[in-house]
Each structure stands twice: as C-alpha cells, then as structure tokens.
Coordinates of C-alpha atoms in Angstrom, one line a residue:
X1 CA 109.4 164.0 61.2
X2 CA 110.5 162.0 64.5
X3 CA 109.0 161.9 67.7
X4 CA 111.4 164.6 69.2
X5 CA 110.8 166.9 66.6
X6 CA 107.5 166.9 67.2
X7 CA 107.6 167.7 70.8
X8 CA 110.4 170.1 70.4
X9 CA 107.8 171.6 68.3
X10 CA 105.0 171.9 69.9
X11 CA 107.0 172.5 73.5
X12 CA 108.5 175.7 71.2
X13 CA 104.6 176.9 70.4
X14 CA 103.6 176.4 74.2
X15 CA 106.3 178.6 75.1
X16 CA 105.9 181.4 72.8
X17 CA 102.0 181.0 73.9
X18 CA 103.0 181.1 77.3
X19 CA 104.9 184.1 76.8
X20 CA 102.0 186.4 74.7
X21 CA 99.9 185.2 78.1
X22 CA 102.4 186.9 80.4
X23 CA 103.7 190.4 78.3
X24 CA 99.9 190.8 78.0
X25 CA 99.4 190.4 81.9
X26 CA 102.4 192.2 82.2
X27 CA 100.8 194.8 80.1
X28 CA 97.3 195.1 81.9
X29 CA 99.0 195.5 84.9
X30 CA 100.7 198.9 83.8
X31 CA 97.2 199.8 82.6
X32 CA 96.2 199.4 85.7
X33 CA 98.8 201.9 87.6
X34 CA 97.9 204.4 84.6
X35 CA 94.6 204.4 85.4
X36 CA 95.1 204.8 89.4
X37 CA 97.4 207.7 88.4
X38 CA 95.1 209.2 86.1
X39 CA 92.1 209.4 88.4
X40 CA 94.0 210.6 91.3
X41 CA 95.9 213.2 88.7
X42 CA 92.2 214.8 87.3
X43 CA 91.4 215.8 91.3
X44 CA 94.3 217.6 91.3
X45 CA 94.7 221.4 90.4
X46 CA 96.3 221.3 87.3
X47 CA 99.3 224.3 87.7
X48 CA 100.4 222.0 90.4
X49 CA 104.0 220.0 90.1
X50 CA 104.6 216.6 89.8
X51 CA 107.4 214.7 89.1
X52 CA 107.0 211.5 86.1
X53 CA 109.8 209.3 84.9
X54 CA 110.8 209.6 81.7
X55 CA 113.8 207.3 80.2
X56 CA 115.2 206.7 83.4
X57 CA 115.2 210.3 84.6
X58 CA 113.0 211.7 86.8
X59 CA 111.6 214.9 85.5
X60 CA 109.4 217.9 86.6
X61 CA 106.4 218.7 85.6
X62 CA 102.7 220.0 86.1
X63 CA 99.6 217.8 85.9
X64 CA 98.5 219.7 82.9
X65 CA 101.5 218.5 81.0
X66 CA 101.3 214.7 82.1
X67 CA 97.6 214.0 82.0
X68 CA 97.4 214.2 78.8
X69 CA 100.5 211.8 78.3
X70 CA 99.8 208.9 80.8
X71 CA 95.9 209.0 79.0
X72 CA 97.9 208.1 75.4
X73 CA 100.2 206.1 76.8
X74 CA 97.2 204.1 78.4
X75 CA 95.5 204.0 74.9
X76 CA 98.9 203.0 73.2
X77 CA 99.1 200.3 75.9
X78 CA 95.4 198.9 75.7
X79 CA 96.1 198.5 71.7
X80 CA 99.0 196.7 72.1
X81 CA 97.2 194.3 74.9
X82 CA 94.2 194.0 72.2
X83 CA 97.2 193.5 69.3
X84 CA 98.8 190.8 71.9
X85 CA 95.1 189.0 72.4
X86 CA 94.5 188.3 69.1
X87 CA 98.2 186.7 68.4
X88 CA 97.4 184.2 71.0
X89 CA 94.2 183.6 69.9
X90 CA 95.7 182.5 66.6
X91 CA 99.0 181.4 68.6
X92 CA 96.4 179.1 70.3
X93 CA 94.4 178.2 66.9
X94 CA 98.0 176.8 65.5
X95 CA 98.2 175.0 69.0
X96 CA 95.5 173.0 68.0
X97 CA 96.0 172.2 64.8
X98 CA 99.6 170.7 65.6
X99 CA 98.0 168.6 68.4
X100 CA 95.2 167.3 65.9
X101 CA 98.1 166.7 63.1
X102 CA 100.6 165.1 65.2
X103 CA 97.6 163.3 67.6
X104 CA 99.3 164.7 70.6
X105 CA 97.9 164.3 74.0
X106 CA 99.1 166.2 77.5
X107 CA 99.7 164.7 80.4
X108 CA 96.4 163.7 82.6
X109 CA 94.4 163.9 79.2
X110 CA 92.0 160.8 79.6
X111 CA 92.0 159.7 76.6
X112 CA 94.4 157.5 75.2
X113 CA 97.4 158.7 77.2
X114 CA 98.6 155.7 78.6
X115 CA 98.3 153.9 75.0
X116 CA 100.1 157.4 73.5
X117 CA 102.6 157.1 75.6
X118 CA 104.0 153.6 75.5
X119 CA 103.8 153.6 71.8
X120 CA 106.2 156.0 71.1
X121 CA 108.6 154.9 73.0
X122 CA 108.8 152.2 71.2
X123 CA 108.6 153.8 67.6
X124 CA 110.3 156.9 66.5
X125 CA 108.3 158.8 63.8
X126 CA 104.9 157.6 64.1
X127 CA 103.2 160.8 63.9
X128 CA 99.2 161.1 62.8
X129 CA 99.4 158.3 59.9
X130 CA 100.8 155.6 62.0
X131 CA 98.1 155.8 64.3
X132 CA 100.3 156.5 67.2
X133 CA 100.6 159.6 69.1
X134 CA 102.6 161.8 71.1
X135 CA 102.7 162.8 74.7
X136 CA 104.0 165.5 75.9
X137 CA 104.4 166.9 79.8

C-alpha cells in the first residue's frame, strides 16, 4: 500500500466521520423545533386549526391531529440521532485503528511529526513496518 493510498484512506474515513457529526447535528436541531412546537401545541385547545407541512404541501389541520404526529416524528428522529451516535462511535473506533496501523500523525501532533513528515516524502510505501509514518493535514 503507498503513501497516497493511505491518506486517501484515511482522508475518506475523516469525511464520512465528519459527515455522521453533521446529519446528527443536523438531526438534533429538528428535535429541537419539534419540541418548541410541541410544548407550545399542548397549551393550545385542541379543536383549534393549524396548518403543518406535509411533502411539500401545506395542509390543514387541528392540534389534536398533529400532536400526536410531531411527538412520533420526534421519537423516530431521536432513534435515528442515537442509531447515528453509535456509527461514529465505531466510525471513530476504525479511525483509530487506521492511524495506529498505518502510524499516522495530524498536523500539530507533537510527537514525531516533523520526523513523519520528511520521511515519507522521501519513501513511498513505508507504512507501520518500515517504521516510518504518515502525515496527514
């Protein structure tokens, strides 16, 4: 495996790390409006209409109806946020692993950097059994 593959993989795990991180912030966030929607929804009388977007189409409705919706879709959401946590928890596991296999070091890490970095510059393919490691930005 050469230098660049290396990198290209573990840039390519970063990413898709990087990218659980943000869907599940994403996610939280849309908790959040549910929940402000949902408290100010249970003061309301519950004959009274409201309007929700479904698909793209705003639709009529009464509180009764849509209570009980936004409160499931809430639930659906906070699995998929717990479902999302755990994949980056092994996403980051996997992470770590590559680093230790390939001795790769980031940018600013103290130790060995410097040495990490020159060496592999000059040799292609020196992963963890040559002693030499990658560094990656």
């Amino acid at each position: 495996v050469c230098v660049s593959q290396v990198v290209a993989g573990f840039q390519r795990m970063r990413q898709e790390q990087r990218s659980l991180a943000s869907k599940a912030a994403e996610l939280e966030m849309e908790i959040n409006e549910h929940s402000l929607v949902i408290e100010t929804l249970r003061d309301v009388d519950p004959s009274r209409k409201c309007f929700r977007m479904v698909g793209g189409v705003l639709v009529q409705r009464t509180v009764k109806e849509v209570l009980p919706a936004l409160e499931s879709n809430k639930e659906q959401i906070s699995r998929i946020v717990e479902t999302i946590s755990t994949q980056m928890q092994t996403k980051g596991r996997e992470l770590n692993e590559y680093r230790e296999r390939y001795n790769i070091r980031l940018v600013g890490e103290e130790e060995g950097a410097g040495k990490a970095a020159s060496g592999n510059r000059d040799s292609e393919g020196g992963g963890a059994k040559g002693g030499a490691g990658v560094l990656v930005s």
